[in-house]
Tab-separated table of C-alpha atoms in Angstrom:
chain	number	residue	atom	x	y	z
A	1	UNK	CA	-29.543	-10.540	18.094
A	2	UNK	CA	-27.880	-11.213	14.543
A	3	UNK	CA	-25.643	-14.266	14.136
A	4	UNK	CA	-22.124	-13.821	13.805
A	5	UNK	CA	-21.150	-13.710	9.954
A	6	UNK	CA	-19.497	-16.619	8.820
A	7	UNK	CA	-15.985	-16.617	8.251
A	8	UNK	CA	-15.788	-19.148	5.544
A	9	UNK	CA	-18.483	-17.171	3.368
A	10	UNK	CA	-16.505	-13.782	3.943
A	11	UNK	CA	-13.042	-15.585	2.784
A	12	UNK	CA	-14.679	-16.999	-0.373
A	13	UNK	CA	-16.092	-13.438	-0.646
A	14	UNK	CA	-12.600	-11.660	-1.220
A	15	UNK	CA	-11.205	-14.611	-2.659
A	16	UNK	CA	-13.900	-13.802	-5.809
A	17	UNK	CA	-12.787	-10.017	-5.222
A	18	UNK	CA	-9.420	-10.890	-5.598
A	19	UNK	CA	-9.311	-13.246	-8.686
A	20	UNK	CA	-12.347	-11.448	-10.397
A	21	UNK	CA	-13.946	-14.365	-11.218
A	22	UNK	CA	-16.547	-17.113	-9.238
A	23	UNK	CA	-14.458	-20.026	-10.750
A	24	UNK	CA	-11.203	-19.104	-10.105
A	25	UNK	CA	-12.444	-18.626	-6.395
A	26	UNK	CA	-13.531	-22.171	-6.264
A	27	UNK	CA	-10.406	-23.407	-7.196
A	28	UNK	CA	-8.556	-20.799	-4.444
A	29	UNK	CA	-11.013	-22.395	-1.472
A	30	UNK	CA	-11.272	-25.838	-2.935
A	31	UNK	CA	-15.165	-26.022	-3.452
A	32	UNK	CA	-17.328	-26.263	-6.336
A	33	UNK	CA	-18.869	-23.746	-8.260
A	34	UNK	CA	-22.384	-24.058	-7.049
A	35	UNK	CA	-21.359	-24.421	-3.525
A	36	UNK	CA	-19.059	-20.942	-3.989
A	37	UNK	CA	-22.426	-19.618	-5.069
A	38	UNK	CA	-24.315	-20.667	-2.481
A	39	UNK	CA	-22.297	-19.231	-0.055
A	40	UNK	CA	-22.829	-15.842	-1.359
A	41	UNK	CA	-26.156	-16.048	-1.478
A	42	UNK	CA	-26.281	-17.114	2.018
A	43	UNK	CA	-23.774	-13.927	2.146
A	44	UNK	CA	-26.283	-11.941	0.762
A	45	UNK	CA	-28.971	-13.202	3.092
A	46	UNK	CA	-27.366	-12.563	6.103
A	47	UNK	CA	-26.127	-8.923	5.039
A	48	UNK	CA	-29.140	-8.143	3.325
A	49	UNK	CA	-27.912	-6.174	0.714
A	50	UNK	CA	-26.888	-7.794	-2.920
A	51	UNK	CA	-23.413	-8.011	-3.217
A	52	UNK	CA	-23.204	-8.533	-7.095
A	53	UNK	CA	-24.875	-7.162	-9.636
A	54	UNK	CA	-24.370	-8.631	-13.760
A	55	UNK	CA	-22.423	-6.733	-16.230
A	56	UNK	CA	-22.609	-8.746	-19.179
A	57	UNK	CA	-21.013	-11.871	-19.002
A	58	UNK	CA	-19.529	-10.573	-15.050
A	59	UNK	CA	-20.293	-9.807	-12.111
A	60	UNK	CA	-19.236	-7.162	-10.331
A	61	UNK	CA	-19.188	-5.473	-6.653
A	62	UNK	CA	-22.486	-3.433	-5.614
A	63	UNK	CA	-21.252	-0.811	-3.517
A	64	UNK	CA	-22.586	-2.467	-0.593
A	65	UNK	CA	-20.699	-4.926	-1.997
A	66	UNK	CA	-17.473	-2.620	-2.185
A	67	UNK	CA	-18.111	-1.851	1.442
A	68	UNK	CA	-18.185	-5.238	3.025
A	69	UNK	CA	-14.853	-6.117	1.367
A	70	UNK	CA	-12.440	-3.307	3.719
A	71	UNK	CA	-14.828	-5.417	6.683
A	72	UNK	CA	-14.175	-8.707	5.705
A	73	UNK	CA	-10.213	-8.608	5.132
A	74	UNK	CA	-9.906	-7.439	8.556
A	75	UNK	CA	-12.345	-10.018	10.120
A	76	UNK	CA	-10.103	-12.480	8.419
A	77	UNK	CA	-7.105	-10.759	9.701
A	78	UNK	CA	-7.938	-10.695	12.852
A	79	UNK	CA	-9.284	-14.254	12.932
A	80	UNK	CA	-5.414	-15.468	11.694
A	81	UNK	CA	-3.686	-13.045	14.351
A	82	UNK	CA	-6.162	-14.821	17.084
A	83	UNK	CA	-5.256	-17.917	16.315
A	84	UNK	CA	-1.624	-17.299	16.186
A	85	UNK	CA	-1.322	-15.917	19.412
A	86	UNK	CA	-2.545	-19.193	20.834
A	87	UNK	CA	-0.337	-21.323	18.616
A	88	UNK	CA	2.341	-23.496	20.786
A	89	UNK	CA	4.488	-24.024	17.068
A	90	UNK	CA	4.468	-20.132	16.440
A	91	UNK	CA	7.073	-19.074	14.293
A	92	UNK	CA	10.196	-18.208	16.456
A	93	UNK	CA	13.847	-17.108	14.718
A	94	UNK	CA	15.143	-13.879	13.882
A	95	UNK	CA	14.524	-11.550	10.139
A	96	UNK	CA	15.780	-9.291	8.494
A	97	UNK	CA	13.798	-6.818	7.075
A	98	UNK	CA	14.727	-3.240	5.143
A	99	UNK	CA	12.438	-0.438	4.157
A	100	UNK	CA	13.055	3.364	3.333
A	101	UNK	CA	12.912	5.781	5.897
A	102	UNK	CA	9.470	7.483	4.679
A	103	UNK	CA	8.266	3.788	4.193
A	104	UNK	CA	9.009	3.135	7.731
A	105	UNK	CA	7.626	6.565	8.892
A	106	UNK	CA	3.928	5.626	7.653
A	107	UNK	CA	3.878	2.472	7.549
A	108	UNK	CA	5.990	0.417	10.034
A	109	UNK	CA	3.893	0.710	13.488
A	110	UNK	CA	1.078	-0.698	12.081
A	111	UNK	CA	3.149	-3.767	10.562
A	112	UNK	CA	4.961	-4.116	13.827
A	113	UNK	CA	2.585	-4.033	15.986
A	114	UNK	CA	0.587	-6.053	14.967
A	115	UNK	CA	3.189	-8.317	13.674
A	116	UNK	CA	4.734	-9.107	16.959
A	117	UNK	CA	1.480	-9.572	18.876
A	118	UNK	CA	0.613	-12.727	16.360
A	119	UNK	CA	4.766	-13.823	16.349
A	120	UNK	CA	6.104	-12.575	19.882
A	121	UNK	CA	9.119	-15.399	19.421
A	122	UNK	CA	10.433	-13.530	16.030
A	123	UNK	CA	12.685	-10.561	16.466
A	124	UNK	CA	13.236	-8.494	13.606
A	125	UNK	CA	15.612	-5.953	12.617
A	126	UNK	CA	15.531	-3.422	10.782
A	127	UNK	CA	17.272	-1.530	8.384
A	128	UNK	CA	16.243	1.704	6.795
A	129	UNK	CA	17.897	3.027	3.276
A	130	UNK	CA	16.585	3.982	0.267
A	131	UNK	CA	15.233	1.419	-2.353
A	132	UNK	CA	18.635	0.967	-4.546
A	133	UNK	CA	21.029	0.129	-1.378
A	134	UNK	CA	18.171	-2.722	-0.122
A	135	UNK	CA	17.943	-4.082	-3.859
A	136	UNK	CA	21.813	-4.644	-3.502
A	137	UNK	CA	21.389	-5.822	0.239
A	138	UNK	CA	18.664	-8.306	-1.137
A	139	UNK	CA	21.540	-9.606	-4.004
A	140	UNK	CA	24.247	-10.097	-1.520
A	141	UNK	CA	22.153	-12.116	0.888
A	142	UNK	CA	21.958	-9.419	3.589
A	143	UNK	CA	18.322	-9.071	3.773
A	144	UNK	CA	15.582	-11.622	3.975
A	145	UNK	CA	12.717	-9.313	2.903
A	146	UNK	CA	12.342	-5.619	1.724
A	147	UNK	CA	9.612	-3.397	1.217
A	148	UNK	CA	10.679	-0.652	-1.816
A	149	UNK	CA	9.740	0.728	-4.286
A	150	UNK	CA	8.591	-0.921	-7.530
A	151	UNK	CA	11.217	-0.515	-10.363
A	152	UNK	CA	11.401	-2.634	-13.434
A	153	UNK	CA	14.996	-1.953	-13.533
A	154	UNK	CA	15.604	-3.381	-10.280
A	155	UNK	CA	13.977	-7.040	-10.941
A	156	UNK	CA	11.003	-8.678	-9.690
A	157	UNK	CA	9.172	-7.244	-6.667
A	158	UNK	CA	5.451	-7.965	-5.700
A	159	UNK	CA	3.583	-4.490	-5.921
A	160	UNK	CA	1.513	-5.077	-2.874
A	161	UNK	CA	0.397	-0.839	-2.865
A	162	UNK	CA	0.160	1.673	-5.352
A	163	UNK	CA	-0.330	5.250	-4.277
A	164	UNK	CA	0.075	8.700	-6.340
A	165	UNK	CA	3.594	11.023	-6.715
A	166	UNK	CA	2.584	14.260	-5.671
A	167	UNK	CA	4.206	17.305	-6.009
A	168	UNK	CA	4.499	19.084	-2.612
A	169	UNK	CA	5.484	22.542	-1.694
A	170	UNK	CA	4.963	24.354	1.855
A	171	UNK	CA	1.591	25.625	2.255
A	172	UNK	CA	3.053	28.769	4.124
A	173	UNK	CA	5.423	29.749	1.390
A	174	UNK	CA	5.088	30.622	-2.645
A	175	UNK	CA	7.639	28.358	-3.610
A	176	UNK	CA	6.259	27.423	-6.476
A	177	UNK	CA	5.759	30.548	-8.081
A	178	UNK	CA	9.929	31.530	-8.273
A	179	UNK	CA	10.912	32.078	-11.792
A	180	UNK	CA	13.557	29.424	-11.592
A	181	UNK	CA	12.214	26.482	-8.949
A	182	UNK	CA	14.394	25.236	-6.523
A	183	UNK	CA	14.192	21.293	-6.016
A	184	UNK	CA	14.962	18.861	-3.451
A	185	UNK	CA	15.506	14.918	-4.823
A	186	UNK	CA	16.636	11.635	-3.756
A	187	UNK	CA	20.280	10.978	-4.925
A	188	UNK	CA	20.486	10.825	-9.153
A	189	UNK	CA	19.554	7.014	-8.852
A	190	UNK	CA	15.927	7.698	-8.210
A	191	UNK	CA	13.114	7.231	-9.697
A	192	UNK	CA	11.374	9.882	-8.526
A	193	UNK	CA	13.638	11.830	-9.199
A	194	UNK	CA	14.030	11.104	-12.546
A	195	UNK	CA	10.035	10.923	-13.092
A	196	UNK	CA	10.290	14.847	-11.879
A	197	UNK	CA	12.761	15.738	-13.895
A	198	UNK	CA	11.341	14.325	-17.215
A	199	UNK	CA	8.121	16.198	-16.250
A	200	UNK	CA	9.978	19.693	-15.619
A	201	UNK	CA	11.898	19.518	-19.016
A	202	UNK	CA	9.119	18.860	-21.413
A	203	UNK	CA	7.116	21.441	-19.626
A	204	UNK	CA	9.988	23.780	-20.895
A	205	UNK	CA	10.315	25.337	-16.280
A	206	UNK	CA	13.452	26.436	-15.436
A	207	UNK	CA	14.748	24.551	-12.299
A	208	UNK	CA	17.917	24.042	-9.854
A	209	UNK	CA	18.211	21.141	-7.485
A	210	UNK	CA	19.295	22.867	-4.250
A	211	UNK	CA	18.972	19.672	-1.884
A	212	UNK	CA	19.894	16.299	-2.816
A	213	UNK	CA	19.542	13.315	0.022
A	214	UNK	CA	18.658	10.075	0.676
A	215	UNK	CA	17.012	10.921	3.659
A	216	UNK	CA	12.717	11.650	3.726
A	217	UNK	CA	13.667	13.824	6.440
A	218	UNK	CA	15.734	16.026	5.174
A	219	UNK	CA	13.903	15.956	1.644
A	220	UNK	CA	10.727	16.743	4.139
A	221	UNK	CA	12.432	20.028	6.440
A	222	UNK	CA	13.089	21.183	2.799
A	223	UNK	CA	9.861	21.534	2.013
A	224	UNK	CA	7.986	22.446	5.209
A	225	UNK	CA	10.661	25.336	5.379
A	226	UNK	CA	9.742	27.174	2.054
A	227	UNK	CA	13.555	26.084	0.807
A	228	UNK	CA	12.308	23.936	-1.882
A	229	UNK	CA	9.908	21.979	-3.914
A	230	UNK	CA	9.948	18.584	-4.254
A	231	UNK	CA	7.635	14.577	-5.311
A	232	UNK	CA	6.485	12.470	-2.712
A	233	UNK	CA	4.255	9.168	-2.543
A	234	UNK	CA	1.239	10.259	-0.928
A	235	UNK	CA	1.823	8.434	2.801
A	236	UNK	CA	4.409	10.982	3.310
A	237	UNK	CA	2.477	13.907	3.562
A	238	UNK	CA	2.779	16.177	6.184
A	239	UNK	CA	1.047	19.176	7.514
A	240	UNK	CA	2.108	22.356	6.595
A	241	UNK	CA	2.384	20.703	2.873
A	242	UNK	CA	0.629	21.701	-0.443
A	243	UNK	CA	-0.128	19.473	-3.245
A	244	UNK	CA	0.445	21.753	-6.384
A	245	UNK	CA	-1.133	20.395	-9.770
A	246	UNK	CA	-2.193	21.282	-13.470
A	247	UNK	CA	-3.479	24.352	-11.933
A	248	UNK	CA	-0.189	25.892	-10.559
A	249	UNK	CA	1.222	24.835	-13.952
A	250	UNK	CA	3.337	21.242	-12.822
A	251	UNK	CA	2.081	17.978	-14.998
A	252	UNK	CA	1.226	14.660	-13.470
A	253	UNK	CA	3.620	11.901	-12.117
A	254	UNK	CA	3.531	8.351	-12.500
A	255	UNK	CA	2.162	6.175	-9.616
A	256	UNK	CA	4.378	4.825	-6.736
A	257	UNK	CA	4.440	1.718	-6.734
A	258	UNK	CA	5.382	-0.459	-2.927
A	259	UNK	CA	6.843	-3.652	-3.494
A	260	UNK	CA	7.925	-6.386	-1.440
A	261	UNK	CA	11.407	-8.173	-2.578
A	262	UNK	CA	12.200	-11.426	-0.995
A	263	UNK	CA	15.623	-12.761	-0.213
A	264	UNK	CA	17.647	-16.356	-0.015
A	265	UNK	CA	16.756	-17.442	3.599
A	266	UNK	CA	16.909	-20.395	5.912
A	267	UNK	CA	14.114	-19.439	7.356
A	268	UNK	CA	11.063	-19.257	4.331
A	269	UNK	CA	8.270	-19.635	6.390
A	270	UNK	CA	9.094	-16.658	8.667
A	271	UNK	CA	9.834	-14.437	5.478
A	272	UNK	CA	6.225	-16.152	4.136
A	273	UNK	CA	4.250	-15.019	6.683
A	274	UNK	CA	5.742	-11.612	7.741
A	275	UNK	CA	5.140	-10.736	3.458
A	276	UNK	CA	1.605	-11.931	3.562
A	277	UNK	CA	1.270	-9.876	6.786
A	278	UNK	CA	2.378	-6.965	5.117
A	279	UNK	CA	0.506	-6.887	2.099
A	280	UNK	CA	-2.838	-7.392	4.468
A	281	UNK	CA	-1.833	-4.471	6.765
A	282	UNK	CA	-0.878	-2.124	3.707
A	283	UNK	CA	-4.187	-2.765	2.391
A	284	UNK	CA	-6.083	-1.399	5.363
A	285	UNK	CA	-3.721	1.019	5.957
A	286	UNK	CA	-5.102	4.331	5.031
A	287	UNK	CA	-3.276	7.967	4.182
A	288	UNK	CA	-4.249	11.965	3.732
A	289	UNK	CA	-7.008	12.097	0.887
A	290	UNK	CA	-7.328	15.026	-0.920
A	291	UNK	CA	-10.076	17.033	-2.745
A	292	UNK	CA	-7.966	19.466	-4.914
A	293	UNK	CA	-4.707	20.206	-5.596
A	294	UNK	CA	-3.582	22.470	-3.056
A	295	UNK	CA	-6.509	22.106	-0.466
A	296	UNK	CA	-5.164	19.690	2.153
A	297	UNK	CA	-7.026	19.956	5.675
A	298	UNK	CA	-5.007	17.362	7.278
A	299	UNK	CA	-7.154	17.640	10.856
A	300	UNK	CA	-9.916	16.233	8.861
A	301	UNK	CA	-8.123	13.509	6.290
A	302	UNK	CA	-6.462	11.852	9.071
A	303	UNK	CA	-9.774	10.177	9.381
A	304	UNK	CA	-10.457	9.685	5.805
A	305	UNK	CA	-9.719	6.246	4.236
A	306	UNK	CA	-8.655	5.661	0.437
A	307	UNK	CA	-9.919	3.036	-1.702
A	308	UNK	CA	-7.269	0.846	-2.757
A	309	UNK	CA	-7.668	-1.576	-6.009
A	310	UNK	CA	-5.595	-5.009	-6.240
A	311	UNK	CA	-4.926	-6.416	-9.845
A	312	UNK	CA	-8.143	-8.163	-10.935
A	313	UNK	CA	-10.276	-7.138	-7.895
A	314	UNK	CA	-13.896	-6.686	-8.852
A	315	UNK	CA	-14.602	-2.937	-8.463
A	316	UNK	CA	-18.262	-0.968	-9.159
A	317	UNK	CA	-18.074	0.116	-13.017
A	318	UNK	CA	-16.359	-2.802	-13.664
């Protein structure tokens, strides 16, 4: 039998993913250069497979290399949610945390879950409203942590996931087609909302917004029931939904970007280590991948994963 891979080679490993660069990594796990090196070859050795390959002055992720990375973040995960659960000076207090509803939909079981097995003595609570109302929550001291989404307008947030804006119609109804489409939006303060709209008027389409909500679930039974067209991140597809693209005539959107915005707390390290948790667990988490516009088999994507890229990870073709 194989012996175990070793966790301080496979934490060095995304450490050089993350910063894109074998000295930068040194500095991250406090080793020298030559003993960061080392360690992947050893790396190598025990995978058998080369993880880098030379591009230029770089190097860059083989896909085996690519591969091992999804593995190794959640070896390391799981390794800190071990040894939290048999921590006697576990975090313990109570947070306050704020997402919007679609966020929550996709993405908060996972989070919680897990979260709650590694910190059983924290209780959170939750709040769900869309992205402007937590920004003002997070001013006024109401909030000690939000997950929204990313808008330069709205201040700093750490973009922990990007994901597409799709435009979705029902996949049982020609929507799409009407001479004059009807929309459902977010309330006049969003952004995608506004990205939508700036698409549909320099394409020249003629348009009405029938349904205007905060709610994904309303924005959502607009869709599925043929009433309307409307944008959504890609984690809040459902089935019964079509992705329309350049093909049925409607122009790409901009990416959505998931933040996390922090507030003034008394308790930092709780709000610390529930954001770190967060950006780990959105970065395994995977959603619906599609092949074309319009051809969604959702039986068979809810197995599929997407690749996700971090600012300066080393990717192949980099």
């Amino acid at each position: 039998m194989k012996s175990p891979l070793d966790l301080d080679q496979l934490q060095t490993f995304i450490s050089i993913a993350d910063t894109g660069s074998f000295t930068r990594a040194a500095e991250e796990v406090h080793r020298t250069q030559s003993a960061v090196s080392m360690q992947m070859r050893r790396l190598e050795e025990r995978i058998g497979k080369p993880l880098f390959e030379k591009d230029g002055r770089t190097n860059r992720l083989t896909e085996e290399g690519d591969r091992l990375l999804s593995y190794a973040r959640r070896l390391l995960f799981l390794n800190r949610e071990t040894l939290a659960a048999f921590d006697d000076r576990r975090l313990e207090g109570t947070i306050r945390i704020g997402t919007p509803d679609d966020y929550a939909d996709r993405f908060l079981p996972e989070i919680m879950a897990r979260f709650a097995r590694s910190n059983p003595r924290v209780e959170l609570t939750v709040i769900c409203e869309p992205t402007p109302g937590l920004v003002e929550h997070i001013k006024r001291g109401n909030l000690d942590l939000a997950l929204v989404t990313h808008n330069d307008a709205h201040g700093q947030s750490e973009v922990v996931r990007r994901e597409p804006l799709l435009w979705v119609t029902s996949a049982n109804h020609a929507t799409h087609e009407q001479d004059v489409l009807p929309m459902a939006f977010g309330r006049p303060n969003c952004i995608w909302r506004r990205a939508a709209v700036d698409v549909l008027d320099r394409q020249n389409r003629d348009y009405r917004i029938l349904f205007t909500s905060f709610s994904a679930t309303v924005i959502t039974a607009a869709v599925l029931s043929g009433l309307a067209i409307s944008v959504l991140p890609e984690c809040a597809l459902r089935p019964g939904m079509r992705v329309l693209g350049d093909a049925d005539g409607f122009g790409a959107l901009p990416d959505c970007r998931i933040g996390i915005m922090r507030g003034q707390t008394s308790r930092p390290e709780i709000v610390e280590a529930l954001a770190r948790h967060i950006s780990e667990s959105l970065d395994n988490i995977s959603v619906p991948l599609g092949e074309e516009a319009g051809s969604f088999d959702f039986a068979a994507l809810a197995f599929a994963k997407m690749k996700r890229t971090k600012p300066n990870q080393i990717l192949p073709g980099w």
